mmCIF file of C-alpha atoms in Angstrom:
data_model
loop_
_atom_site.group_PDB
_atom_site.id
_atom_site.type_symbol
_atom_site.label_atom_id
_atom_site.label_comp_id
_atom_site.label_asym_id
_atom_site.label_seq_id
_atom_site.Cartn_x
_atom_site.Cartn_y
_atom_site.Cartn_z
ATOM 1 C CA ASN A 1 -0.250 -0.328 0.076
ATOM 2 C CA MET A 2 2.832 2.787 -1.030
ATOM 3 C CA GLU A 3 2.952 5.469 -3.139
ATOM 4 C CA ILE A 4 5.713 6.561 -5.200
ATOM 5 C CA THR A 5 4.820 9.774 -7.001
ATOM 6 C CA GLY A 6 5.985 12.993 -8.539
ATOM 7 C CA ASN A 7 8.112 14.478 -11.450
ATOM 8 C CA ALA A 8 11.522 13.695 -9.602
ATOM 9 C CA GLU A 9 14.641 11.849 -9.952
ATOM 10 C CA ILE A 10 16.097 8.389 -8.183
ATOM 11 C CA ALA A 11 19.276 7.397 -9.148
ATOM 12 C CA ILE A 12 22.340 5.383 -7.576
ATOM 13 C CA ASP A 13 26.108 5.908 -8.679
ATOM 14 C CA GLU A 14 26.780 2.335 -7.714
ATOM 15 C CA LEU A 15 26.798 -0.104 -10.510
ATOM 16 C CA SER A 16 25.807 -3.909 -9.296
ATOM 17 C CA VAL A 17 23.115 -1.392 -6.404
ATOM 18 C CA ASP A 18 19.295 -1.962 -8.109
ATOM 19 C CA VAL A 19 17.967 1.446 -7.712
ATOM 20 C CA LEU A 20 14.453 0.968 -6.213
ATOM 21 C CA ARG A 21 14.160 -2.847 -4.835
ATOM 22 C CA PHE A 22 11.061 -4.370 -3.713
ATOM 23 C CA GLU A 23 10.655 -7.637 -1.449
ATOM 24 C CA ASN A 24 7.652 -9.587 -0.286
ATOM 25 C CA CYS A 25 5.105 -6.155 -1.418
ATOM 26 C CA GLY A 26 1.596 -5.675 -2.377
ATOM 27 C CA LYS A 27 -0.418 -2.562 -3.993
ATOM 28 C CA ILE A 28 3.113 -0.744 -4.658
ATOM 29 C CA THR A 29 3.302 2.394 -7.280
ATOM 30 C CA LEU A 30 4.955 4.304 -8.887
ATOM 31 C CA SER A 31 4.392 7.131 -11.289
ATOM 32 C CA GLY A 32 6.155 9.547 -12.718
ATOM 33 C CA ILE A 33 9.504 9.267 -11.887
ATOM 34 C CA THR A 34 12.611 8.716 -13.161
ATOM 35 C CA ALA A 35 15.673 6.182 -11.820
ATOM 36 C CA GLY A 36 19.050 5.118 -13.157
ATOM 37 C CA HIS A 37 22.498 5.266 -11.845
ATOM 38 C CA THR A 38 23.912 8.231 -12.256
ATOM 39 C CA LYS A 39 27.839 6.848 -14.098
ATOM 40 C CA PRO A 40 25.579 4.810 -16.897
ATOM 41 C CA ALA A 41 27.743 2.421 -17.937
ATOM 42 C CA GLU A 42 28.191 1.502 -21.542
ATOM 43 C CA HIS A 43 27.935 -2.619 -21.699
ATOM 44 C CA TYR A 44 26.614 -5.172 -19.842
ATOM 45 C CA GLU A 45 29.081 -4.199 -16.621
ATOM 46 C CA CYS A 46 25.803 -3.123 -14.510
ATOM 47 C CA GLU A 47 24.245 -5.810 -12.242
ATOM 48 C CA GLY A 48 21.453 -3.336 -10.832
ATOM 49 C CA ALA A 49 18.361 -3.183 -12.292
ATOM 50 C CA VAL A 50 16.246 -0.049 -12.142
ATOM 51 C CA THR A 51 13.135 -1.455 -10.471
ATOM 52 C CA ARG A 52 13.359 -4.603 -8.850
ATOM 53 C CA PHE A 53 10.303 -7.134 -7.456
ATOM 54 C CA ASN A 54 11.196 -10.106 -6.025
ATOM 55 C CA TYR A 55 7.712 -11.804 -3.972
ATOM 56 C CA CYS A 56 5.910 -9.177 -4.488
ATOM 57 C CA ASP A 57 2.645 -9.108 -5.833
ATOM 58 C CA ASN A 58 -0.249 -6.162 -7.836
ATOM 59 C CA ILE A 59 2.524 -3.958 -9.059
ATOM 60 C CA LYS A 60 1.564 -0.594 -10.920
ATOM 61 C CA ILE A 61 3.987 1.570 -13.021
ATOM 62 C CA GLU A 62 2.937 4.118 -14.868
ATOM 63 C CA LYS A 63 4.002 7.285 -16.935
ATOM 64 C CA CYS A 64 8.355 6.543 -15.371
ATOM 65 C CA ASN A 65 11.305 6.627 -16.623
ATOM 66 C CA LEU A 66 13.542 3.976 -16.626
ATOM 67 C CA TYR A 67 16.977 4.238 -17.788
ATOM 68 C CA GLY A 68 20.312 2.633 -17.601
ATOM 69 C CA CYS A 69 22.310 1.526 -17.265
ATOM 70 C CA GLY A 70 20.374 -0.521 -14.843
ATOM 71 C CA ALA A 71 21.352 -3.975 -16.309
ATOM 72 C CA GLU A 72 17.174 -3.919 -17.001
ATOM 73 C CA GLY A 73 14.212 -1.492 -16.480
ATOM 74 C CA ILE A 74 12.322 -4.339 -14.653
ATOM 75 C CA CYS A 75 13.214 -7.427 -13.402
ATOM 76 C CA SER A 76 10.705 -9.375 -11.544
ATOM 77 C CA LYS A 77 11.080 -12.541 -10.031
ATOM 78 C CA ALA A 78 7.463 -14.524 -8.192
ATOM 79 C CA SER A 79 6.492 -11.580 -8.925
ATOM 80 C CA THR A 80 2.263 -10.858 -10.406
ATOM 81 C CA ASN A 81 -0.050 -8.739 -11.531
ATOM 82 C CA ILE A 82 2.638 -6.204 -12.439
ATOM 83 C CA VAL A 83 1.212 -3.922 -14.766
ATOM 84 C CA VAL A 84 3.434 -1.336 -16.667
ATOM 85 C CA THR A 85 1.897 2.221 -18.884
ATOM 86 C CA ASP A 86 2.809 5.065 -20.166
ATOM 87 C CA CYS A 87 6.384 4.496 -19.204
ATOM 88 C CA LYS A 88 10.046 5.112 -21.290
ATOM 89 C CA ILE A 89 12.336 2.471 -20.211
ATOM 90 C CA TYR A 90 16.033 2.833 -22.353
ATOM 91 C CA ASP A 91 20.185 2.649 -21.929
ATOM 92 C CA CYS A 92 19.447 -0.552 -20.760
ATOM 93 C CA THR A 93 22.569 -3.134 -20.541
ATOM 94 C CA TYR A 94 21.028 -6.723 -19.944
ATOM 95 C CA SER A 95 17.020 -6.485 -20.790
ATOM 96 C CA GLY A 96 14.589 -3.557 -21.095
ATOM 97 C CA ILE A 97 11.922 -6.560 -18.941
ATOM 98 C CA TRP A 98 13.144 -9.318 -17.301
ATOM 99 C CA LEU A 99 11.156 -11.562 -15.400
ATOM 100 C CA THR A 100 11.585 -15.013 -14.274
ATOM 101 C CA ASP A 101 9.620 -18.050 -12.114
ATOM 102 C CA ASN A 102 6.002 -17.263 -12.874
ATOM 103 C CA SER A 103 6.303 -13.462 -12.898
ATOM 104 C CA ASP A 104 3.389 -12.395 -14.638
ATOM 105 C CA ALA A 105 3.118 -8.564 -16.821
ATOM 106 C CA ARG A 106 0.942 -6.400 -18.989
ATOM 107 C CA VAL A 107 2.453 -3.532 -20.503
ATOM 108 C CA SER A 108 0.857 -0.665 -22.940
ATOM 109 C CA LYS A 109 2.113 2.297 -24.196
ATOM 110 C CA THR A 110 5.765 2.144 -23.199
ATOM 111 C CA GLU A 111 8.564 3.120 -25.549
ATOM 112 C CA PHE A 112 11.920 0.601 -25.891
ATOM 113 C CA PHE A 113 14.726 2.714 -27.400
ATOM 114 C CA ASP A 114 18.460 3.414 -27.164
ATOM 115 C CA CYS A 115 19.556 -0.138 -25.154
ATOM 116 C CA ASP A 116 23.069 -2.624 -26.243
ATOM 117 C CA LEU A 117 21.821 -5.481 -24.932
ATOM 118 C CA PHE A 118 22.906 -8.800 -24.218
ATOM 119 C CA GLY A 119 20.137 -10.925 -22.939
ATOM 120 C CA GLY A 120 17.028 -9.500 -25.428
ATOM 121 C CA PHE A 121 14.354 -6.708 -25.247
ATOM 122 C CA LEU A 122 12.712 -9.064 -23.389
ATOM 123 C CA ARG A 123 13.914 -12.245 -21.378
ATOM 124 C CA ILE A 124 11.241 -14.117 -20.047
ATOM 125 C CA ASP A 125 12.179 -17.631 -18.103
ATOM 126 C CA GLY A 126 9.051 -19.384 -17.167
ATOM 127 C CA SER A 127 6.995 -16.709 -16.979
ATOM 128 C CA GLN A 128 4.895 -14.643 -19.270
ATOM 129 C CA ILE A 129 4.003 -11.254 -20.590
ATOM 130 C CA THR A 130 1.590 -9.161 -22.830
ATOM 131 C CA LEU A 131 2.658 -6.038 -24.158
ATOM 132 C CA ASP A 132 -0.177 -3.997 -26.188
ATOM 133 C CA GLU A 133 0.218 -0.518 -28.035
ATOM 134 C CA CYS A 134 4.163 -0.191 -27.371
ATOM 135 C CA ASN A 135 7.023 1.245 -29.578
ATOM 136 C CA ILE A 136 10.686 -0.987 -29.544
ATOM 137 C CA HIS A 137 12.636 0.782 -31.772
ATOM 138 C CA ASP A 138 16.318 1.389 -31.581
ATOM 139 C CA MET A 139 17.957 -1.540 -29.759
ATOM 140 C CA ILE A 140 20.716 -3.842 -30.543
ATOM 141 C CA CYS A 141 20.913 -7.107 -29.016
ATOM 142 C CA ASP A 142 24.279 -9.504 -28.934
ATOM 143 C CA ASP A 143 24.483 -11.140 -32.143
ATOM 144 C CA GLN A 144 23.867 -14.511 -30.238
ATOM 145 C CA THR A 145 20.951 -13.403 -28.539
ATOM 146 C CA PRO A 146 17.617 -13.753 -29.548
ATOM 147 C CA PHE A 147 15.908 -10.157 -29.270
ATOM 148 C CA ILE A 148 13.405 -12.241 -27.065
ATOM 149 C CA ASP A 149 15.216 -14.619 -24.880
ATOM 150 C CA SER A 150 14.284 -17.008 -22.090
ATOM 151 C CA PHE A 151 15.861 -20.083 -20.218
ATOM 152 C CA ILE A 152 14.563 -22.227 -17.538
ATOM 153 C CA SER A 153 16.988 -22.503 -14.436
ATOM 154 C CA ILE A 154 16.847 -25.916 -12.571
ATOM 155 C CA TYR A 155 16.558 -24.396 -9.152
ATOM 156 C CA SER A 156 13.707 -22.087 -9.954
ATOM 157 C CA PRO A 157 12.230 -22.130 -6.457
ATOM 158 C CA ALA A 158 8.606 -21.746 -7.852
ATOM 159 C CA GLN A 159 8.413 -25.177 -8.699
ATOM 160 C CA SER A 160 9.714 -27.787 -11.633
ATOM 161 C CA TYR A 161 11.112 -26.143 -13.560
ATOM 162 C CA HIS A 162 9.516 -28.311 -16.846
ATOM 163 C CA ASP A 163 6.014 -27.262 -15.605
ATOM 164 C CA LEU A 164 6.708 -23.253 -16.167
ATOM 165 C CA VAL A 165 5.477 -21.919 -18.990
ATOM 166 C CA THR A 166 7.357 -18.974 -21.029
ATOM 167 C CA LYS A 167 4.325 -16.978 -23.256
ATOM 168 C CA VAL A 168 4.234 -13.900 -24.898
ATOM 169 C CA THR A 169 2.012 -12.132 -26.452
ATOM 170 C CA ILE A 170 2.864 -8.611 -28.807
ATOM 171 C CA ASN A 171 -0.233 -6.671 -30.103
ATOM 172 C CA ASN A 172 -0.689 -3.527 -32.138
ATOM 173 C CA SER A 173 2.802 -2.638 -31.437
ATOM 174 C CA THR A 174 6.401 -0.811 -33.642
ATOM 175 C CA PHE A 175 9.003 -2.710 -33.754
ATOM 176 C CA LYS A 176 10.876 0.086 -35.975
ATOM 177 C CA ASN A 177 14.835 0.073 -36.745
ATOM 178 C CA ASN A 178 16.291 -2.779 -34.745
ATOM 179 C CA THR A 179 19.491 -4.754 -34.660
ATOM 180 C CA PHE A 180 19.193 -8.649 -33.788
ATOM 181 C CA TYR A 181 20.507 -12.846 -34.250
ATOM 182 C CA GLU A 182 16.970 -13.493 -34.579
ATOM 183 C CA ILE A 183 13.330 -13.123 -33.414
ATOM 184 C CA SER A 184 13.246 -15.877 -30.941
ATOM 185 C CA LYS A 185 13.572 -19.077 -28.833
ATOM 186 C CA LYS A 186 11.474 -21.802 -30.836
ATOM 187 C CA ASP A 187 10.707 -23.884 -27.929
ATOM 188 C CA ILE A 188 8.919 -20.706 -26.136
ATOM 189 C CA SER A 189 5.402 -19.786 -26.947
ATOM 190 C CA ILE A 190 5.338 -15.978 -28.658
ATOM 191 C CA THR A 191 2.920 -14.593 -30.528
ATOM 192 C CA PHE A 192 2.851 -10.978 -32.577
ATOM 193 C CA ASN A 193 -0.204 -9.766 -33.653
ATOM 194 C CA HIS A 194 -1.241 -6.919 -35.662
ATOM 195 C CA CYS A 195 2.440 -5.543 -35.356
ATOM 196 C CA THR A 196 4.545 -4.094 -37.730
ATOM 197 C CA PHE A 197 8.532 -4.365 -38.064
ATOM 198 C CA GLU A 198 10.517 -1.758 -40.255
ATOM 199 C CA GLY A 199 13.870 -0.674 -41.056
ATOM 200 C CA ASN A 200 15.405 -3.693 -38.676
ATOM 201 C CA ASN A 201 18.884 -5.668 -38.793
ATOM 202 C CA ALA A 202 17.480 -8.475 -38.839
ATOM 203 C CA GLN A 203 15.614 -12.051 -40.231
ATOM 204 C CA ILE A 204 12.203 -12.317 -40.010
ATOM 205 C CA ASN A 205 9.884 -15.055 -41.609
ATOM 206 C CA PRO A 206 6.037 -13.325 -41.980
ATOM 207 C CA ASN A 207 5.395 -16.334 -43.017
ATOM 208 C CA GLU A 208 5.671 -17.991 -39.077
ATOM 209 C CA LYS A 209 2.927 -18.827 -37.553
ATOM 210 C CA ILE A 210 3.598 -16.956 -34.606
ATOM 211 C CA PHE A 211 2.572 -14.165 -37.065
ATOM 212 C CA ASN A 212 -0.688 -13.271 -37.162
ATOM 213 C CA ASP A 213 -1.909 -10.049 -39.395
ATOM 214 C CA CYS A 214 2.127 -8.439 -39.137
ATOM 215 C CA THR A 215 3.394 -5.855 -41.793
ATOM 216 C CA VAL A 216 6.995 -6.344 -42.477
ATOM 217 C CA LYS A 217 9.038 -4.525 -44.526
#
């Protein structure tokens, strides 16, 4: 039952520390803030996330700017009902959003941009995420990393890793001027509905079943 709101910036200079970290919390709202590290690293040298949620529920992030070198703009472990609206996530060095251990998130009207990533624009491990009306542009992934990455650890505390489901659904979103090796790994459930891909340096086959009424230029 806590809100952090207002036109303010929250920043730290220690790259290994999360800017905002929540453990075993519920009903948390972040609204209107800008958060990141004051001395960003150009590459994946930063271990701290901008926002981290471990074993939390009912999280709302709205109209926030989450910038690097936070390794991730949003990092979640076993956290549920994360709602992200009208935010900007940029200059991250590992992933825009990383969900693990049965986390779930819904992201809408959010812009991802200007990241040089080691772990995919999304990394979703045994979790579920839906993006609606998002703008993803000028993102660069490591040449061996899928644009949407996934990995299930056998040490997952949530439950047997065989039972964890990774599911990604992206609706009515735009991907422009991104560079990546491949769109995703074949062993995750991913669907693009009514999305537009334009000017990307990548291999995209619009005939694959994961694309539903999408435009590839």
